[in-house]
XYZ file of C-alpha atoms in Angstrom:
553
model
C 125.249 48.877 -31.508
C 124.427 51.793 -29.231
C 124.334 54.107 -32.260
C 121.403 52.104 -33.665
C 119.254 54.251 -31.375
C 119.729 57.102 -33.847
C 120.185 55.320 -37.171
C 118.434 51.940 -37.466
C 114.883 51.120 -38.554
C 112.186 52.786 -40.604
C 111.378 55.239 -37.822
C 114.974 56.557 -37.952
C 114.754 57.556 -41.628
C 114.587 61.279 -40.649
C 117.713 60.825 -38.507
C 119.561 59.148 -41.388
C 118.448 61.912 -43.708
C 120.055 64.500 -41.411
C 123.237 62.447 -41.274
C 123.289 62.283 -45.063
C 123.002 66.059 -45.105
C 126.489 66.004 -43.561
C 127.778 63.811 -46.362
C 127.598 60.456 -44.593
C 126.916 57.452 -46.792
C 124.785 54.400 -46.051
C 127.969 52.385 -45.655
C 129.348 54.818 -43.076
C 126.069 54.744 -41.137
C 126.185 50.955 -40.926
C 129.557 51.086 -39.183
C 130.135 51.827 -35.476
C 129.881 55.579 -34.851
C 132.844 56.822 -32.799
C 132.535 60.187 -31.073
C 135.697 62.302 -31.126
C 135.534 64.825 -28.279
C 138.062 67.511 -29.203
C 138.963 70.432 -26.933
C 140.980 72.232 -29.637
C 140.946 76.020 -29.573
C 143.179 78.985 -30.385
C 143.536 80.325 -26.839
C 145.551 77.465 -25.288
C 149.026 76.602 -26.625
C 148.477 73.008 -25.523
C 145.331 72.815 -27.654
C 146.129 74.836 -30.753
C 147.307 71.736 -32.636
C 144.576 69.348 -31.522
C 142.725 69.523 -34.849
C 145.790 67.819 -36.371
C 145.718 65.201 -33.611
C 141.980 64.666 -34.224
C 142.616 64.167 -37.947
C 145.087 61.399 -37.123
C 142.625 59.797 -34.679
C 139.851 59.854 -37.278
C 142.169 58.271 -39.817
C 142.894 55.477 -37.341
C 139.180 54.953 -36.666
C 138.408 54.774 -40.401
C 141.328 52.389 -40.991
C 139.823 50.034 -38.414
C 136.307 50.181 -39.892
C 134.562 52.872 -37.831
C 132.909 56.177 -38.654
C 134.357 59.086 -36.612
C 132.251 62.147 -35.817
C 133.959 65.054 -34.081
C 132.515 67.505 -31.557
C 134.055 70.180 -29.340
C 134.377 71.120 -25.691
C 135.567 74.270 -23.945
C 138.989 74.662 -22.340
C 140.796 77.136 -20.079
C 144.567 77.734 -20.031
C 145.467 78.173 -16.368
C 148.642 80.049 -17.281
C 146.772 82.728 -19.229
C 143.903 82.825 -16.707
C 146.360 83.089 -13.797
C 146.397 86.088 -11.480
C 143.098 87.688 -12.502
C 139.360 87.047 -12.351
C 139.623 84.410 -15.085
C 141.267 81.914 -12.740
C 138.000 81.613 -10.812
C 136.568 79.944 -13.908
C 139.238 77.272 -14.343
C 138.132 74.609 -11.872
C 134.455 75.031 -12.727
C 135.359 74.291 -16.366
C 136.149 70.713 -15.276
C 132.484 70.109 -14.411
C 131.236 71.855 -17.558
C 133.534 69.747 -19.753
C 132.326 66.534 -18.122
C 128.717 67.654 -18.532
C 129.200 68.666 -22.170
C 130.685 65.291 -23.113
C 127.850 63.528 -21.270
C 125.306 65.638 -23.148
C 126.838 65.036 -26.564
C 127.398 61.305 -26.054
C 123.804 60.853 -24.893
C 122.081 63.136 -27.407
C 124.149 61.292 -30.035
C 124.493 57.724 -28.758
C 128.006 56.981 -29.962
C 129.301 53.434 -29.807
C 132.592 54.589 -28.315
C 134.599 57.744 -27.604
C 138.089 59.110 -28.114
C 138.567 62.158 -25.908
C 141.308 64.540 -27.051
C 142.614 67.026 -24.513
C 145.853 68.289 -23.027
C 145.732 70.872 -20.264
C 144.793 71.510 -16.650
C 141.064 70.902 -15.991
C 140.261 69.557 -19.449
C 141.985 66.220 -18.805
C 140.199 65.425 -15.512
C 136.920 66.721 -16.945
C 137.122 64.238 -19.790
C 138.209 61.420 -17.483
C 135.164 62.154 -15.326
C 132.936 61.982 -18.401
C 134.465 58.644 -19.461
C 133.647 57.014 -16.150
C 130.234 58.625 -15.896
C 129.155 57.424 -19.345
C 130.982 54.069 -19.146
C 131.027 53.288 -22.853
C 134.252 52.114 -24.556
C 136.621 55.094 -24.510
C 140.260 56.199 -24.714
C 141.692 59.497 -23.566
C 144.439 61.035 -25.700
C 146.586 64.059 -24.910
C 148.162 66.424 -27.400
C 151.543 65.954 -25.720
C 153.938 68.210 -23.823
C 155.699 71.306 -25.104
C 159.417 71.165 -25.812
C 161.718 72.722 -23.236
C 162.709 76.349 -23.709
C 166.314 77.521 -23.573
C 167.653 80.839 -22.311
C 171.370 81.572 -22.237
C 172.908 78.345 -20.875
C 169.902 76.876 -19.091
C 166.620 75.103 -19.721
C 163.548 77.213 -18.966
C 159.769 76.888 -18.991
C 156.654 78.871 -18.155
C 157.442 78.814 -14.432
C 160.790 80.452 -15.174
C 158.857 83.457 -16.483
C 156.524 83.589 -13.473
C 159.569 83.460 -11.194
C 161.221 86.053 -13.420
C 158.576 88.539 -12.297
C 159.899 88.319 -8.742
C 163.495 88.411 -9.929
C 162.821 91.483 -12.090
C 160.927 93.214 -9.280
C 163.819 92.648 -6.855
C 166.416 93.832 -9.372
C 168.070 90.437 -9.919
C 167.678 90.507 -13.712
C 167.646 93.309 -16.280
C 164.815 94.383 -18.576
C 166.588 92.734 -21.517
C 167.133 89.439 -19.669
C 163.492 89.429 -18.637
C 162.312 90.064 -22.223
C 164.554 87.293 -23.594
C 163.246 84.895 -20.946
C 159.670 85.727 -21.949
C 160.477 85.099 -25.620
C 162.240 81.756 -25.135
C 160.485 79.930 -22.283
C 157.593 78.469 -24.313
C 158.974 77.473 -27.738
C 155.816 76.027 -29.306
C 152.582 74.097 -28.947
C 151.950 71.515 -26.244
C 151.197 71.382 -22.544
C 153.787 73.334 -20.530
C 156.993 71.323 -20.339
C 157.309 70.550 -16.602
C 155.516 68.147 -14.275
C 152.704 70.638 -13.876
C 149.008 69.726 -13.638
C 148.393 68.978 -17.318
C 151.344 66.630 -17.722
C 150.730 65.091 -14.301
C 147.175 64.171 -15.279
C 148.243 62.931 -18.728
C 150.825 60.659 -17.081
C 148.312 59.412 -14.500
C 145.860 58.637 -17.331
C 148.477 56.145 -18.514
C 148.969 54.739 -15.031
C 145.196 54.327 -14.611
C 145.136 52.335 -17.831
C 142.782 54.760 -19.617
C 145.404 56.060 -22.079
C 147.943 54.371 -24.320
C 151.599 54.139 -23.226
C 153.397 57.345 -24.218
C 150.307 59.494 -23.734
C 151.877 61.588 -20.989
C 155.377 62.132 -22.337
C 155.679 61.982 -26.161
C 156.274 65.622 -27.229
C 153.477 67.437 -29.040
C 155.467 68.312 -32.149
C 156.790 64.831 -32.961
C 155.628 62.362 -35.561
C 155.418 59.822 -32.736
C 152.544 61.848 -31.269
C 150.629 61.604 -34.579
C 151.321 57.879 -34.771
C 150.008 57.492 -31.220
C 146.840 59.340 -32.279
C 146.305 56.935 -35.191
C 146.889 54.027 -32.848
C 144.261 55.430 -30.458
C 141.780 55.563 -33.342
C 142.501 51.946 -34.232
C 142.492 50.792 -30.619
C 139.076 52.283 -29.821
C 137.572 49.954 -32.417
C 139.134 46.993 -30.621
C 137.712 48.185 -27.284
C 134.300 48.536 -28.934
C 134.462 45.032 -30.378
C 135.537 43.537 -27.028
C 133.091 45.777 -25.101
C 135.816 46.915 -22.695
C 134.514 49.919 -20.757
C 136.276 52.517 -18.569
C 134.938 51.055 -15.318
C 136.338 47.655 -16.323
C 139.732 49.371 -16.320
C 139.533 52.071 -13.611
C 139.109 49.785 -10.597
C 140.220 50.553 -7.006
C 143.509 48.782 -7.738
C 144.018 50.856 -10.893
C 143.583 54.044 -8.865
C 146.164 52.720 -6.425
C 148.549 52.097 -9.327
C 148.035 55.707 -10.402
C 148.714 56.947 -6.879
C 151.984 54.996 -6.698
C 153.055 56.593 -9.978
C 151.853 59.990 -8.707
C 154.143 59.714 -5.676
C 157.104 58.407 -7.686
C 156.790 61.326 -10.108
C 156.177 64.002 -7.464
C 153.293 65.252 -9.575
C 151.073 68.299 -9.170
C 149.129 68.826 -5.942
C 146.082 69.245 -8.173
C 146.101 65.498 -8.786
C 144.926 65.129 -5.182
C 141.916 67.236 -6.170
C 141.199 65.450 -9.438
C 141.730 61.751 -8.679
C 138.980 61.696 -5.989
C 136.611 63.508 -8.371
C 137.349 61.023 -11.159
C 136.920 58.076 -8.783
C 133.588 59.511 -7.609
C 132.234 59.151 -11.157
C 132.965 55.419 -10.902
C 131.184 55.251 -7.518
C 134.531 54.897 -5.745
C 135.868 56.919 -2.803
C 139.489 58.057 -2.466
C 140.120 59.467 0.996
C 143.076 61.774 1.596
C 144.581 59.383 4.155
C 145.021 56.865 1.332
C 147.443 59.235 -0.396
C 149.632 59.295 2.718
C 149.479 55.508 3.058
C 150.709 55.067 -0.501
C 153.265 57.876 -0.199
C 154.804 56.125 2.815
C 155.503 53.059 0.637
C 156.585 54.848 -2.554
C 160.107 56.129 -3.200
C 160.261 59.458 -5.052
C 162.092 58.657 -8.303
C 161.724 61.833 -10.384
C 162.439 65.507 -9.894
C 160.899 67.052 -12.998
C 160.527 70.851 -13.154
C 159.686 72.645 -10.866
C 161.220 70.097 -8.455
C 164.380 69.713 -10.559
C 166.060 70.604 -13.868
C 164.574 67.815 -16.038
C 161.532 68.317 -18.278
C 158.954 66.113 -19.971
C 161.032 65.419 -23.085
C 163.780 64.149 -20.757
C 161.297 61.873 -19.005
C 160.158 60.574 -22.397
C 163.724 59.766 -23.477
C 164.342 58.060 -20.129
C 161.530 55.595 -20.850
C 158.421 57.514 -19.812
C 155.704 56.171 -17.538
C 156.332 52.491 -18.467
C 159.892 52.920 -17.140
C 158.633 54.558 -13.929
C 156.176 51.701 -13.476
C 158.937 49.214 -14.253
C 161.021 50.653 -11.411
C 158.043 50.518 -9.035
C 157.450 46.924 -10.026
C 160.911 45.984 -8.712
C 159.435 46.458 -5.223
C 156.151 44.789 -6.275
C 154.163 47.941 -5.520
C 151.819 47.725 -8.522
C 148.913 45.420 -9.323
C 150.062 44.080 -12.679
C 146.839 42.213 -13.418
C 144.804 45.345 -14.142
C 143.313 45.740 -17.626
C 144.230 48.772 -19.778
C 142.973 50.376 -22.995
C 145.654 48.497 -24.917
C 143.514 45.429 -24.310
C 146.442 44.065 -22.327
C 147.329 43.995 -18.646
C 149.684 46.416 -16.898
C 152.253 43.617 -16.788
C 152.118 43.142 -20.561
C 152.339 46.904 -21.154
C 155.370 47.371 -18.922
C 157.246 44.339 -20.229
C 160.928 44.893 -19.485
C 160.696 48.701 -19.343
C 163.269 50.325 -17.094
C 164.984 53.673 -16.618
C 167.218 54.639 -19.524
C 168.627 57.634 -17.643
C 168.978 57.423 -13.877
C 169.486 61.180 -13.641
C 165.836 61.526 -14.756
C 164.213 58.330 -13.412
C 166.202 57.072 -10.471
C 166.553 53.428 -9.614
C 164.108 52.445 -6.922
C 167.142 51.409 -4.862
C 168.589 54.954 -5.017
C 165.542 57.277 -4.814
C 165.478 60.978 -4.058
C 163.543 60.114 -0.908
C 162.099 56.975 0.647
C 158.577 58.401 0.510
C 156.497 60.022 -2.201
C 156.586 63.487 -3.724
C 153.251 64.621 -2.246
C 152.201 64.843 1.392
C 148.797 65.269 3.039
C 148.929 67.301 6.253
C 146.415 67.197 9.101
C 146.123 69.227 12.312
C 144.027 71.829 14.076
C 144.461 74.193 11.109
C 143.464 71.524 8.578
C 141.200 68.990 10.319
C 140.115 67.513 6.967
C 143.529 67.782 5.347
C 145.815 69.924 3.200
C 148.342 69.051 0.489
C 151.913 70.046 -0.376
C 154.358 69.057 -3.127
C 157.011 67.778 -0.741
C 159.521 67.057 -3.495
C 159.597 70.760 -4.445
C 160.190 72.015 -0.868
C 163.680 72.942 0.299
C 164.842 70.589 3.040
C 165.136 73.347 5.631
C 161.444 74.232 5.137
C 160.163 70.717 5.823
C 159.779 71.892 9.420
C 158.999 75.538 9.949
C 157.414 77.718 12.600
C 156.603 81.353 12.011
C 154.154 84.218 12.469
C 150.974 84.267 10.398
C 150.562 87.079 7.880
C 146.849 87.229 7.097
C 145.357 87.998 3.683
C 141.857 87.402 2.360
C 142.735 87.230 -1.317
C 145.584 86.342 -3.657
C 145.812 89.957 -4.842
C 146.394 91.252 -1.306
C 149.150 88.700 -0.721
C 150.799 89.467 -4.066
C 150.775 93.186 -3.342
C 152.509 92.618 0.007
C 155.177 90.379 -1.579
C 156.004 92.857 -4.342
C 156.091 95.721 -1.803
C 158.717 93.848 0.289
C 156.351 93.576 3.251
C 157.004 89.842 3.695
C 160.019 88.916 5.810
C 162.029 85.734 6.214
C 160.269 83.301 8.538
C 156.750 84.583 7.803
C 153.863 82.245 7.041
C 151.509 83.842 4.520
C 147.923 82.730 5.171
C 145.417 83.321 2.351
C 141.814 82.473 3.203
C 138.534 82.713 1.312
C 140.069 81.317 -1.894
C 138.543 77.823 -1.610
C 135.946 76.262 -3.918
C 133.110 78.201 -2.254
C 134.993 81.198 -0.938
C 136.940 82.104 -4.081
C 134.726 81.002 -5.617
C 136.506 78.557 -7.894
C 139.629 77.761 -5.834
C 142.123 79.810 -7.796
C 145.678 78.628 -8.284
C 148.243 80.939 -6.712
C 151.242 80.601 -8.975
C 151.913 84.340 -9.046
C 152.643 84.830 -5.303
C 154.649 81.597 -4.958
C 156.652 82.435 -8.081
C 157.225 85.975 -6.813
C 158.563 84.518 -3.562
C 160.849 82.155 -5.485
C 162.029 84.912 -7.800
C 162.843 87.089 -4.806
C 164.758 84.223 -3.192
C 162.262 83.814 -0.332
C 160.914 80.350 -1.200
C 163.417 78.774 1.215
C 162.394 81.055 4.082
C 158.671 81.826 3.704
C 155.699 79.447 3.664
C 152.338 80.125 2.027
C 149.219 78.277 3.157
C 145.745 78.622 1.703
C 142.346 77.034 1.228
C 142.915 77.762 -2.451
C 145.301 75.732 -4.555
C 148.604 75.947 -6.352
C 149.829 75.324 -9.853
C 151.707 72.129 -10.526
C 154.558 74.526 -11.286
C 154.708 75.827 -7.735
C 157.779 75.150 -5.621
C 158.512 75.976 -2.018
C 156.538 75.384 1.180
C 153.212 76.070 -0.512
C 150.418 74.222 1.299
C 146.978 74.274 -0.300
C 143.508 72.718 -0.211
C 143.165 73.475 3.532
C 139.881 71.881 4.541
C 137.386 72.904 5.757
C 137.851 76.144 3.852
C 137.349 79.585 5.418
C 133.943 80.124 3.771
C 132.704 76.954 5.507
C 133.961 78.048 8.915
C 137.220 76.127 8.882
C 139.861 77.124 11.463
C 141.783 79.031 8.760
C 138.991 81.623 8.949
C 139.945 82.656 12.502
C 143.742 82.658 12.344
C 144.929 86.136 13.274
C 147.960 88.233 12.382
C 150.931 87.079 14.429
C 149.541 83.680 15.486
C 152.299 81.067 15.312
C 151.906 78.462 12.559
C 153.727 75.147 12.987
C 154.455 73.228 9.792
C 155.881 69.709 9.862
C 155.777 68.297 6.342
C 157.796 65.219 7.249
C 155.452 64.573 10.164
C 152.379 65.358 8.008
C 151.028 68.032 10.375
C 149.820 71.624 10.123
C 148.819 73.476 13.284
C 148.252 76.920 14.684
C 149.558 77.375 18.226
C 146.152 77.793 19.800
C 144.170 75.574 22.122
C 141.087 73.914 20.728
C 139.079 75.971 23.197
C 140.508 79.212 21.784
C 139.784 78.125 18.202
C 136.192 77.233 19.115
C 135.774 80.534 20.958
C 136.932 82.495 17.912
C 134.617 80.500 15.655
C 131.611 81.425 17.817
C 132.356 85.066 16.977
C 132.879 84.372 13.268
C 130.154 85.189 10.757
C 130.078 83.553 7.356
C 130.603 86.202 4.666
C 128.240 86.455 1.728
C 129.122 84.918 -1.625
C 131.567 87.086 -3.569
C 129.677 86.371 -6.806
C 125.876 86.337 -6.965
C 125.100 85.618 -10.588
C 125.963 83.280 -13.394
C 127.683 79.923 -13.346
C 130.134 80.883 -10.575
C 127.257 81.559 -8.196
C 125.647 78.223 -9.038
C 129.035 76.550 -8.615
C 129.703 78.134 -5.208
C 126.346 76.963 -3.892
C 126.788 73.368 -5.117
C 130.488 72.608 -4.667
C 131.896 70.616 -1.751
C 135.247 70.896 0.020
C 138.642 70.344 -1.573
C 139.218 67.177 0.477
C 136.348 65.530 -1.460
C 137.785 66.605 -4.821
C 135.556 69.710 -4.977
C 132.765 67.629 -6.458
C 129.154 68.786 -6.505
C 126.775 67.853 -3.718
C 124.800 64.701 -4.427
């Protein structure tokens, strides 16, 4: 056993003595030691209940003959960090989480790992650690939040963000706004739409690194606790069979996840995280691959913000196994791939199918013939950009308009709230990329303000930063190269015409290549916005969004 490095032999008597100081018995030390990485804290609603989930996991491990030892990681709630300096620290937390799990699982050589997480960057951070360490491991989410209800409609966190724009433009009263705030997030769990957290938890299933139900079983249900116990039992089986993450997360498994990603219309942030996760397994996911798979994948789901359904609806409709079952009707998936159940994708799916075609459409009657995400290329984004196509109004799939230039999210937000943005405009926000931000902030506030003001069907927003999975409208992010690296977005000027063709996968500024190059010769790279601490180190090491914003080798 790997844990023998810290517990076996006469020379490890001091180590055993320290373990006994924690109450461990000789019998417990003889068993496999299972590390339980738990990102529970009291500042994220999706993580507040994770100590309960960890208790269930540890019970499952003990039932199957292992000794669980729990440790913690950090976590950032993007919703609470949104719109202020804190958002610069969200993406960097992904790398710190991966590093912290690596440190703990090496300083304490566990035989296997269960990684408990739920939100935003915590999920991809732990997936990165799994593949980096490559010891038997399962990832387990805390489950999605239940849907909120306000008056006669379902609501969620994004409803409140969009309520800011509606309140500012006089469309709702103070009382309606306060009631919306009170009712949108009814309890613990990851926010209830197909935002980044739930997207990544669903794709963990599709990759085969999480148990079926991981992405959709609600946080507050007994089924979530039973799943946690099952994860504890299953990790012992993976240990005994020596099944490791890289045995599961193969190139074909990543393709399976991308098919599911496109069928779901998941968060644009998945295009940032999947390449970073693959990199840890020494694999490369190029942006063009996403378009290739999107072209073959019907969009089957319109979960909030793309439509009225929420995660509990997706769960009742059959969850990710049902989505994969629909995709299998067109033979899009590789069913031979191994999963953490110890079974193949084919065995996991079985006869799963949609139980509600208003939530998971039949593959013969999709929302669209292609996937929910699109990668755009052109003279404004030579290395690519990404948009959640399924959340864009049809009349904005092609759009041409004048550029409105801003060098920060705050400046753009101020202009929106001051009614300085007009129908047809294309808001361009530069210097918000991984290096330029630094930290590649999500811009949910300005896109929600546009939606709340009723401008999401008339105004586009493009940036080298990124968007929340809750963003809807023609919001195009991850423009690469970013402005700080001298990408063309750095030299777009007020009034330049921006041509957007989401269906045609293109993003261009109406300038000749000669004019762009001439402007770039006169451009000077600005200094780093932050010159101390972890953000400064991050800005100096991080690569472009099209690579997954990984660190330089």
